[in-house]
mmCIF file of C-alpha atoms in Angstrom:
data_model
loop_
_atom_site.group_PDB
_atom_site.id
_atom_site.type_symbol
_atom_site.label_atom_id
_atom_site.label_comp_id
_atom_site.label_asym_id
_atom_site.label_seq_id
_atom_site.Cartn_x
_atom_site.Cartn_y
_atom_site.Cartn_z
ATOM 1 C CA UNK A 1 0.000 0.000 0.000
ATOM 2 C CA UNK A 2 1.381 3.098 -0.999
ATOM 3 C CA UNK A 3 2.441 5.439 1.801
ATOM 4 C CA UNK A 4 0.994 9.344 1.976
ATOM 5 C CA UNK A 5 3.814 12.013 1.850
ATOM 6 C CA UNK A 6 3.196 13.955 5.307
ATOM 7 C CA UNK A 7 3.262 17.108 5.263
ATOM 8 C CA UNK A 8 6.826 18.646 7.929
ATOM 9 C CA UNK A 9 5.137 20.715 11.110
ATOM 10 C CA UNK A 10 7.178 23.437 12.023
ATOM 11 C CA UNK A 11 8.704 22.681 15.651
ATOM 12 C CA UNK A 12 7.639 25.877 17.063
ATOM 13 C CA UNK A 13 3.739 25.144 16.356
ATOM 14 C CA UNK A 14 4.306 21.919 17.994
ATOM 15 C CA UNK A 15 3.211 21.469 21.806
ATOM 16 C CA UNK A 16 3.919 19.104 24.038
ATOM 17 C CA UNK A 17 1.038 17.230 25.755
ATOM 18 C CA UNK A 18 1.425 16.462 29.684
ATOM 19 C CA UNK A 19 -1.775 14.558 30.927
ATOM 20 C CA UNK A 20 -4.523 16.530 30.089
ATOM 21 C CA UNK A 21 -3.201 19.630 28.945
ATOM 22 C CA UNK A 22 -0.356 21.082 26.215
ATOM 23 C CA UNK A 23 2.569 23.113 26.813
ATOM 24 C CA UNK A 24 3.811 25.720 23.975
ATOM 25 C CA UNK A 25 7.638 26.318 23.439
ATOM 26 C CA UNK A 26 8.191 29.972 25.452
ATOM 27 C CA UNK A 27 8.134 33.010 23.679
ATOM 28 C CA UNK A 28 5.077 31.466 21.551
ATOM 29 C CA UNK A 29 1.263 31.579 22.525
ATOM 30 C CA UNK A 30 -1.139 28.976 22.367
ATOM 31 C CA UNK A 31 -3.001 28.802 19.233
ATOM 32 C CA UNK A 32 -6.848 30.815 18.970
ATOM 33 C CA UNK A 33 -9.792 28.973 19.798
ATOM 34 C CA UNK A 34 -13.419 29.367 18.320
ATOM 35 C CA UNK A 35 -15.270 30.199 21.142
ATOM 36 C CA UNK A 36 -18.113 28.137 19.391
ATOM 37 C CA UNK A 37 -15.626 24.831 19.874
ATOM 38 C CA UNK A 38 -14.732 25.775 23.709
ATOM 39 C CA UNK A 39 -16.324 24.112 26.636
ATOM 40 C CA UNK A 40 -19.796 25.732 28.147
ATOM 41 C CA UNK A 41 -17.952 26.793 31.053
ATOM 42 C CA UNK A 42 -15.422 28.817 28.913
ATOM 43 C CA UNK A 43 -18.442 30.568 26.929
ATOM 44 C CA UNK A 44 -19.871 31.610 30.317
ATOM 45 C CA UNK A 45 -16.884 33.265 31.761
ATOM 46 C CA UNK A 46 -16.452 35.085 28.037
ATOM 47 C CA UNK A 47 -20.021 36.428 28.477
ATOM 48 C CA UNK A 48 -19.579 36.868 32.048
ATOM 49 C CA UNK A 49 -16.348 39.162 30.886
ATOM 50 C CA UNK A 50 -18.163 40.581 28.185
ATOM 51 C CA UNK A 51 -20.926 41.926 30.071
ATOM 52 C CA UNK A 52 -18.732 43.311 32.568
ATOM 53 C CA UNK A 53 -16.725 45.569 29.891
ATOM 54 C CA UNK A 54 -19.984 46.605 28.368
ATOM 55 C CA UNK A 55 -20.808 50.295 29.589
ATOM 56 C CA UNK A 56 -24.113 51.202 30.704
ATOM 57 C CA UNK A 57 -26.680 52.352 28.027
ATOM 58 C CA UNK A 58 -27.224 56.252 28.178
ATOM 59 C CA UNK A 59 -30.809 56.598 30.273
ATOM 60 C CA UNK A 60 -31.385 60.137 28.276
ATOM 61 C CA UNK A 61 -34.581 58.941 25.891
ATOM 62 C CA UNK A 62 -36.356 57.176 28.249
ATOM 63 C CA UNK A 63 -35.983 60.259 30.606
ATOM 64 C CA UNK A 64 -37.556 62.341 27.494
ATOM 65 C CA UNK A 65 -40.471 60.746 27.376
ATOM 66 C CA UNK A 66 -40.988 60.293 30.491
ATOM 67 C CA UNK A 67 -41.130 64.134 30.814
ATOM 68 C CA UNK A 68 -42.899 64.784 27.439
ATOM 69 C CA UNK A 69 -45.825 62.132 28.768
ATOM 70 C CA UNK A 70 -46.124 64.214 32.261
ATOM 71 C CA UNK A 71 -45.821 67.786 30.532
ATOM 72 C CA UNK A 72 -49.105 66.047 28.184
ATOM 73 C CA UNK A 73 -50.651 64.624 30.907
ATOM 74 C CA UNK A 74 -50.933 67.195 33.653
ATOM 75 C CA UNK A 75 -53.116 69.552 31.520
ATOM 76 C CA UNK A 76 -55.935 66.729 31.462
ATOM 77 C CA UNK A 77 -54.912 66.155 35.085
ATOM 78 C CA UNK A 78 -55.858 69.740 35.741
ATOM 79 C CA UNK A 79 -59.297 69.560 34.194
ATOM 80 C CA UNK A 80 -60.265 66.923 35.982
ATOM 81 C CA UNK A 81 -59.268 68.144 39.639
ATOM 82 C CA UNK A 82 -60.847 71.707 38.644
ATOM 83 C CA UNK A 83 -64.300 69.732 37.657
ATOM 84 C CA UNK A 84 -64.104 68.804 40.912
ATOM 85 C CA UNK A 85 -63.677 72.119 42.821
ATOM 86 C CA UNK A 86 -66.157 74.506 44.225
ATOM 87 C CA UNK A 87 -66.767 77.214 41.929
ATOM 88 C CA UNK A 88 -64.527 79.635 44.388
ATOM 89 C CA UNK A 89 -61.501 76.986 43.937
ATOM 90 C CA UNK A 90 -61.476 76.510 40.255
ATOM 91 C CA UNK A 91 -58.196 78.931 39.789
ATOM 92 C CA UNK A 92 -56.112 78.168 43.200
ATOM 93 C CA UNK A 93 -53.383 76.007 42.645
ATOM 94 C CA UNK A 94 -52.781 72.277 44.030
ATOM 95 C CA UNK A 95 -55.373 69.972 45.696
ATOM 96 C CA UNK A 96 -59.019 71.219 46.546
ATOM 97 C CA UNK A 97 -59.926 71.742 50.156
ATOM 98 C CA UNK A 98 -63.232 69.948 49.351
ATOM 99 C CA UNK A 99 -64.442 67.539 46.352
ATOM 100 C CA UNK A 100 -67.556 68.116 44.846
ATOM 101 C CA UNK A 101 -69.629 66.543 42.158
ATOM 102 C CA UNK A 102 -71.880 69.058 42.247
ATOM 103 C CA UNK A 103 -70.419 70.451 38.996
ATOM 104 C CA UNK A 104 -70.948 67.463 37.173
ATOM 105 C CA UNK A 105 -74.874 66.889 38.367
ATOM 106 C CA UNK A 106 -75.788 70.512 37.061
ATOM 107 C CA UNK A 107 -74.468 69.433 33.446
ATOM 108 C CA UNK A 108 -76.113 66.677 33.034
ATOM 109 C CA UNK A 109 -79.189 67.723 34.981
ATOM 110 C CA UNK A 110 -79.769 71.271 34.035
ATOM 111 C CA UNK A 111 -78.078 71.428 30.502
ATOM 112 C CA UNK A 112 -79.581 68.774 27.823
ATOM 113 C CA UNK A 113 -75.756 67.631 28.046
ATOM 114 C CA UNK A 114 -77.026 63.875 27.563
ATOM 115 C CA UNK A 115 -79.315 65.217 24.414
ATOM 116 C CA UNK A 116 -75.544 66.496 22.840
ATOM 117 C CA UNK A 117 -73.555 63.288 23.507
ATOM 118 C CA UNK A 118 -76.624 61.001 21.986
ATOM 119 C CA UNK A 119 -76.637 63.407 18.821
ATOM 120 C CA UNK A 120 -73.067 62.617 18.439
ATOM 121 C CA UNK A 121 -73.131 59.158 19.373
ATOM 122 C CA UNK A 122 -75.335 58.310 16.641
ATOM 123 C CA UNK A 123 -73.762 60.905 14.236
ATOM 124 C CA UNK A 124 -70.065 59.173 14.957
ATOM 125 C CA UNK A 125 -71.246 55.315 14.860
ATOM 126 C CA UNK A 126 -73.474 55.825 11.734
ATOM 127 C CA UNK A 127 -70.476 57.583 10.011
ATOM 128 C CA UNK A 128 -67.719 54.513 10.988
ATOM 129 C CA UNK A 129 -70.137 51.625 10.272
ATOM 130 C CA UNK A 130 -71.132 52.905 6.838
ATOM 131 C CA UNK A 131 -67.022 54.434 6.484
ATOM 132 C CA UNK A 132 -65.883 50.737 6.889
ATOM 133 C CA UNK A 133 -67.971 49.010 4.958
ATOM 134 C CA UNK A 134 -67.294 51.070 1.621
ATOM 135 C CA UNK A 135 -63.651 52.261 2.294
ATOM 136 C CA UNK A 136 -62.920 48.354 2.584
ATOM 137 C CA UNK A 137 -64.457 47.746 -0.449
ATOM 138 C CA UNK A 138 -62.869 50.657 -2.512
ATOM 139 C CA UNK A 139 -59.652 49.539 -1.058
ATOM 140 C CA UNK A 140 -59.913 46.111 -2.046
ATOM 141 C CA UNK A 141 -60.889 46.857 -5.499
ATOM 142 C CA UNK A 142 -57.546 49.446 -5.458
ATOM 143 C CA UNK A 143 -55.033 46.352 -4.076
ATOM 144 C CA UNK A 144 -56.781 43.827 -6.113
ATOM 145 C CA UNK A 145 -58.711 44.580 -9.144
ATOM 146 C CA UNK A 146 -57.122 44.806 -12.554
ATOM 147 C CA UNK A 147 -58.825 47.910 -14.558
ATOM 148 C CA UNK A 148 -57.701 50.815 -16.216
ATOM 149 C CA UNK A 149 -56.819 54.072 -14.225
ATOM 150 C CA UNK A 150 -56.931 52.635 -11.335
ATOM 151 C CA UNK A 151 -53.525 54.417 -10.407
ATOM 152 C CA UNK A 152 -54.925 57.492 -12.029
ATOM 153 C CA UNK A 153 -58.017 56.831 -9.563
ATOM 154 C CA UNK A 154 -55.875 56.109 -6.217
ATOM 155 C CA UNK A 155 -53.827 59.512 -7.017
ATOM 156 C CA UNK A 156 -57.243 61.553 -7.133
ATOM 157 C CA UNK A 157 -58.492 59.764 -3.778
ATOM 158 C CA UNK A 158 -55.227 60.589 -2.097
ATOM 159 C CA UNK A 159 -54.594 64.071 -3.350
ATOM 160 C CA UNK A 160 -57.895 65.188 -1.612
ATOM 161 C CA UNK A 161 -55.725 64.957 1.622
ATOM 162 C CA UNK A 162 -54.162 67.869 0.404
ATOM 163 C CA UNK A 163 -57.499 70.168 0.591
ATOM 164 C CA UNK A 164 -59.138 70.823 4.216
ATOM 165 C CA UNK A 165 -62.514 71.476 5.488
ATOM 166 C CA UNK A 166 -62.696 74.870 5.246
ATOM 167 C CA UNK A 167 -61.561 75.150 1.539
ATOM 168 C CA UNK A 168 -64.648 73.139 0.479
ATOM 169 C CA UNK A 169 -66.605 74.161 3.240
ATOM 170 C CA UNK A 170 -69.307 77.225 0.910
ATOM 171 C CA UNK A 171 -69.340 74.772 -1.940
ATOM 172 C CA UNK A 172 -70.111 71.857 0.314
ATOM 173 C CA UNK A 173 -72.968 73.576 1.995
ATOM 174 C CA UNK A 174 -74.416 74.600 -1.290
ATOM 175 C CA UNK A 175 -74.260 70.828 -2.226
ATOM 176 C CA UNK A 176 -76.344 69.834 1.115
ATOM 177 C CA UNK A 177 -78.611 72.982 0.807
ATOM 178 C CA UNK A 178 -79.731 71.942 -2.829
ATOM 179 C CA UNK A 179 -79.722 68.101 -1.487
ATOM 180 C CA UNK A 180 -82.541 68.645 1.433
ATOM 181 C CA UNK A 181 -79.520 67.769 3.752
ATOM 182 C CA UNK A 182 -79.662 71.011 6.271
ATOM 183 C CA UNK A 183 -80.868 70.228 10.065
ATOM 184 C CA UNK A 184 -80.819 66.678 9.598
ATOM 185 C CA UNK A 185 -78.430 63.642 10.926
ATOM 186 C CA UNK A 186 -78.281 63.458 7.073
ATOM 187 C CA UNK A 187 -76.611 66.529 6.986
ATOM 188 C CA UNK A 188 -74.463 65.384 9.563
ATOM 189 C CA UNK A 189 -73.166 62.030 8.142
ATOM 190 C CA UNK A 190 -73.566 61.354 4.287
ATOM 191 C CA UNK A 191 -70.947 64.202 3.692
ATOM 192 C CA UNK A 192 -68.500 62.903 6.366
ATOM 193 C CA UNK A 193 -68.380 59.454 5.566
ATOM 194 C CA UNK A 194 -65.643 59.600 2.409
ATOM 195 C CA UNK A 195 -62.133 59.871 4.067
ATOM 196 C CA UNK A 196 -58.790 58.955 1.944
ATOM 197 C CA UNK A 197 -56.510 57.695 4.779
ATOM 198 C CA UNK A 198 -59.151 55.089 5.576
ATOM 199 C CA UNK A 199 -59.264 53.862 1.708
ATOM 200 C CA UNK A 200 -55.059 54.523 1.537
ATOM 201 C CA UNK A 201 -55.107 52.699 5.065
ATOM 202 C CA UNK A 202 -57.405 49.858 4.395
ATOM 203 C CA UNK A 203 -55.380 49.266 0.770
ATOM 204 C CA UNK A 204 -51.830 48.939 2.319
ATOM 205 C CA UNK A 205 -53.159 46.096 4.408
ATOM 206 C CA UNK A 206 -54.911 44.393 1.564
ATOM 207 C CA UNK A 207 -51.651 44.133 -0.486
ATOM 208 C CA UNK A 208 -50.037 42.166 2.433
ATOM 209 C CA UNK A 209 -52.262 39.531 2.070
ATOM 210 C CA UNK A 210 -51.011 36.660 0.613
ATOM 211 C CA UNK A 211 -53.095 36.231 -2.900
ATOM 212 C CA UNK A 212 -52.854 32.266 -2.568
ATOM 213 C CA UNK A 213 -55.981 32.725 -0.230
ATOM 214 C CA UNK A 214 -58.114 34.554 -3.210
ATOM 215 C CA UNK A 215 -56.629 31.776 -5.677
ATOM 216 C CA UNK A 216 -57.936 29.101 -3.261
ATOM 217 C CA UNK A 217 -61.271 30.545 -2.628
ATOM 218 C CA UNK A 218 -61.493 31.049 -6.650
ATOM 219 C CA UNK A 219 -61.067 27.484 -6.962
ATOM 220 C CA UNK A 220 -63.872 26.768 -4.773
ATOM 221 C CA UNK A 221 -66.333 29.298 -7.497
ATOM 222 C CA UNK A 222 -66.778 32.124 -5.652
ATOM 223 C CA UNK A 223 -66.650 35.279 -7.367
ATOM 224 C CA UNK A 224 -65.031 38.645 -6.104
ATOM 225 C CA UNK A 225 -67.919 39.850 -3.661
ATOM 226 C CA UNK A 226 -67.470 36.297 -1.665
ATOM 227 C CA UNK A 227 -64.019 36.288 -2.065
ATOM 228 C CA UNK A 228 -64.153 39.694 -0.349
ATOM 229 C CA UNK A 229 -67.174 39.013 2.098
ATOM 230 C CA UNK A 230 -65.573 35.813 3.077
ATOM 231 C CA UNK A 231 -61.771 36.066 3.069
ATOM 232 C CA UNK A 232 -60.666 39.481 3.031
ATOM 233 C CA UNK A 233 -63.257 41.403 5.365
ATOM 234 C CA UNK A 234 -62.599 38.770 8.135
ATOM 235 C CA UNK A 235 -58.790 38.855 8.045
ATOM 236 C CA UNK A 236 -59.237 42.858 8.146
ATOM 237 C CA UNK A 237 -60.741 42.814 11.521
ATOM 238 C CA UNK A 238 -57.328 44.752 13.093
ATOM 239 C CA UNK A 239 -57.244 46.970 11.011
ATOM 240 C CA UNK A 240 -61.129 48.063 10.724
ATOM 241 C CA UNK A 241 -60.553 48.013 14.499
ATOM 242 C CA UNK A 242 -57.827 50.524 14.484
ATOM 243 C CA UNK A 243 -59.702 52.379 11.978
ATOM 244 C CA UNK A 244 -62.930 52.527 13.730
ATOM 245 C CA UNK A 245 -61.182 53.959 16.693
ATOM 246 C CA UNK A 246 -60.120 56.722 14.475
ATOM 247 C CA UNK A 247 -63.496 57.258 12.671
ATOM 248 C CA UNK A 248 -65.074 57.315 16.293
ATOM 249 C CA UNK A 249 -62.739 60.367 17.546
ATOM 250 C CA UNK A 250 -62.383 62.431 14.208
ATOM 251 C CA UNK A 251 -66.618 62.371 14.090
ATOM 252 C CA UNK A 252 -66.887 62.447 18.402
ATOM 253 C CA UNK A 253 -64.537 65.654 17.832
ATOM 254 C CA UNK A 254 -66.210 67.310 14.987
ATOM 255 C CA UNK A 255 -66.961 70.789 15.224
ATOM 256 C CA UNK A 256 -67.137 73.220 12.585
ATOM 257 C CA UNK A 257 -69.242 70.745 10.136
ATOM 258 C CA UNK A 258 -72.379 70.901 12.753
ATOM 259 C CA UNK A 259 -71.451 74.345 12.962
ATOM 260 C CA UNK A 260 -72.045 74.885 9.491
ATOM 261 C CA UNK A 261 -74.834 72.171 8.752
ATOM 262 C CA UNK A 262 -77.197 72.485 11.584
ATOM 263 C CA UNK A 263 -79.294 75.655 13.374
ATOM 264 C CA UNK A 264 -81.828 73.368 15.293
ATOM 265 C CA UNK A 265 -80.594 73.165 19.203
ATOM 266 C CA UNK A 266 -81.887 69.424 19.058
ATOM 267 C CA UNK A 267 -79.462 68.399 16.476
ATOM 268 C CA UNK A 268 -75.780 70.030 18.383
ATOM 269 C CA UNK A 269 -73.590 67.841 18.863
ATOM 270 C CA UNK A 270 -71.328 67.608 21.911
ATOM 271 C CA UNK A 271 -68.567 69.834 20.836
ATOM 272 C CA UNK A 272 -71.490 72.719 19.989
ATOM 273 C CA UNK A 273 -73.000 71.966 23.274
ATOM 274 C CA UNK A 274 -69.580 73.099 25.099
ATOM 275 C CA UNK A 275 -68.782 76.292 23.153
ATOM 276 C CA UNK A 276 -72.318 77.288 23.799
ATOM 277 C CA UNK A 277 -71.389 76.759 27.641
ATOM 278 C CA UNK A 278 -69.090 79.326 26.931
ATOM 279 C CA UNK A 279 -71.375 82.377 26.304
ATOM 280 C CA UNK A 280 -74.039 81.000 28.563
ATOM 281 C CA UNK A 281 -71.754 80.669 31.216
ATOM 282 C CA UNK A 282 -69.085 82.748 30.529
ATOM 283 C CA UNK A 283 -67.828 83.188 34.308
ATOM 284 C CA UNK A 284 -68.778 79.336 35.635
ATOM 285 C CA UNK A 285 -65.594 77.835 34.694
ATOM 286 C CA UNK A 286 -66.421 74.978 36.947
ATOM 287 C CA UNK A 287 -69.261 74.265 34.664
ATOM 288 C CA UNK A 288 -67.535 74.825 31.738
ATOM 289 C CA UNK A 289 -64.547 72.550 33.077
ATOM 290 C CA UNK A 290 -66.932 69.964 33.943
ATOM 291 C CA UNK A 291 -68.643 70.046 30.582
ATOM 292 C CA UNK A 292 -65.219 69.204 28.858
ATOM 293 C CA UNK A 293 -64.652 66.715 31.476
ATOM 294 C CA UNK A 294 -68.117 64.485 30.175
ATOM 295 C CA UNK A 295 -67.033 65.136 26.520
ATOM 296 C CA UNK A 296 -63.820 63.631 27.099
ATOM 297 C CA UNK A 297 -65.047 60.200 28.588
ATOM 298 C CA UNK A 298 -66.265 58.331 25.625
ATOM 299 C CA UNK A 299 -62.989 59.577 23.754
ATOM 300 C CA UNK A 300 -60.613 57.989 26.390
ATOM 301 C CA UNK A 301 -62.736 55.005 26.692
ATOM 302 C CA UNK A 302 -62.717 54.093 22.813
ATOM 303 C CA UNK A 303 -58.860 55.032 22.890
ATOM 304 C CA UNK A 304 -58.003 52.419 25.705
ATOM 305 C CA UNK A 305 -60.042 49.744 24.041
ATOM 306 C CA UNK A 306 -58.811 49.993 20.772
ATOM 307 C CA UNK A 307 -55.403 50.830 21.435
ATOM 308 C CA UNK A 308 -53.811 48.003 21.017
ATOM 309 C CA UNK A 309 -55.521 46.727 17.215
ATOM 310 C CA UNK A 310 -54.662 50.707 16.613
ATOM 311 C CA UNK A 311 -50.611 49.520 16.870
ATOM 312 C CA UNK A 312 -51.038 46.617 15.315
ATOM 313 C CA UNK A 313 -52.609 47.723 12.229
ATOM 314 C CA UNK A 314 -49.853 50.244 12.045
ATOM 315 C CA UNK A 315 -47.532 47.721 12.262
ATOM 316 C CA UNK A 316 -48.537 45.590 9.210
ATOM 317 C CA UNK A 317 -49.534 48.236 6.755
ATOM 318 C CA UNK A 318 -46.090 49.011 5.559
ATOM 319 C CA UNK A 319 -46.449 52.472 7.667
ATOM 320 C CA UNK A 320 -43.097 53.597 8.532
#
């Protein structure tokens, strides 16, 4: 059998083994081990090591926002203690001497305060039920239906981001005088329904979706109003969540649309119902206080609830 030519090891690489360990000539250090190839007991005290030479993360951004989250904070803090002063207390600083509720009992008792929130509580739900349903359906005929324009169409939904309220306001109440639509919860929802971030919103999560579920349901016959009614619309459910919340609070908030729309007292909305505090009871800042205090409720409430589909959805629409 033919012998392999070995290959000469220098004599200073070589080590000499005594029991359980190897020497190296002096003057010559032992050769670098993979830490990946050293014993679990070696890793730990390299970690150990590491860790120790690390320095200490800087504390500086979490001690911003910590201070930007009190400096928003203690405004709504303020309002709240205030509703609950005596009328003589409303403007001294720090803790009341005495609570009272009595502020809040006269708003809902003596001002048709509940009358305001029910006028927007239908307004607001009306306008995100019906919003959903056809932003979701314009959005999945944007991320998924093959016609022509339909860049040409998304760039005309999205540019109307560009133009507020009060640019269109004359011509839009022309519109709703000619349509029938003044002093009316017609009035106050048909023209508040369209919004583009819902439809731009809506489409960004529809082109996520993986299109094998479409091809499968296709396969099964159904056509693209089941494919949407039974695949997409139930895998949308975070982020119609997320956008409900925000339908909910851009209609709770609404002011100078009612404004504009409406003259019958039955008809204000919450947000009317507190600026009219204002010249009714121009000097009752407890009132007034306490007013803003109800009309902030159902805001924080919704917020809380849907907070958490609200991050979600931003976190798998591409939104950066």
């Amino acid at each position: 059998m033919r012998n392999r030519a070995r290959l000469p090891i220098p004599r200073l690489l070589r080590g000499t083994r005594h029991g359980t360990s190897t020497h190296w000539p002096e003057g010559q250090d032992a050769p670098h081990r993979d830490l990946r190839s050293s014993t679990p007991m070696h890793r730990t005290e390299h970690l150990l090591a590491t860790a120790r030479d690390r320095k200490p993360r800087p504390r500086v951004l979490p001690i911003v926002a910590h201070v930007l989250a009190i400096i928003a904070v203690l405004p709504l803090l303020w309002i709240v203690i205030s509703a609950l002063k005596p009328a003589a207390d409303v403007f001294d600083f720090g803790w009341p001497s005495t609570w009272t509720l009595d502020n809040l009992q006269y708003v809902l008792l003596k001002i048709p305060m509940p009358r305001f929130m029910l006028n927007s509580a239908i307004v607001s739900v009306t306008v995100t039920v019906i919003a959903l349903f056809f932003h979701s359906m314009a959005a999945y005929a944007l991320a998924r239906l093959r016609f022509p324009g339909r860049g040409i169409i998304f760039s005309g939904i999205m540019s109307t981001l560009l133009v507020s309220l009060p640019v269109i306001l004359v011509p839009l109440f022309l519109v709703a005088k000619q349509l029938g639509l003044l002093d009316s919860y017609a009035g106050l929802i048909v023209p508040s329904i369209f919004h583009a971030f819902g439809i731009f919103l809506l489409r960004q999560y529809y082109l996520n979706i993986p299109r094998e579920l479409e091809e499968a349901a296709d396969l099964d016959g159904c056509g693209y109003w089941r494919r949407y009614w039974s695949v997409i619309l139930p895998l949308s459910r975070p982020v119609l969540a997320s956008l409900s919340v925000l339908f909910f609070l851009a209609n709770w908030n609404a002011f100078l649309w009612p404004l504009t729309i409406t003259r019958n007292p039955d008809l204000r909305v919450i947000q009317l119902g507190v600026s009219g505090m204002q010249g009714q009871y121009a000097s009752a800042w407890n009132l007034i206080l306490a007013a803003a205090v109800i009309a902030a409720v159902p805001t924080v409430v919704v917020f809380v609830a849907g907070q958490r589909r609200l991050v979600d959805a931003m976190k798998t629409t591409g939104l950066k």
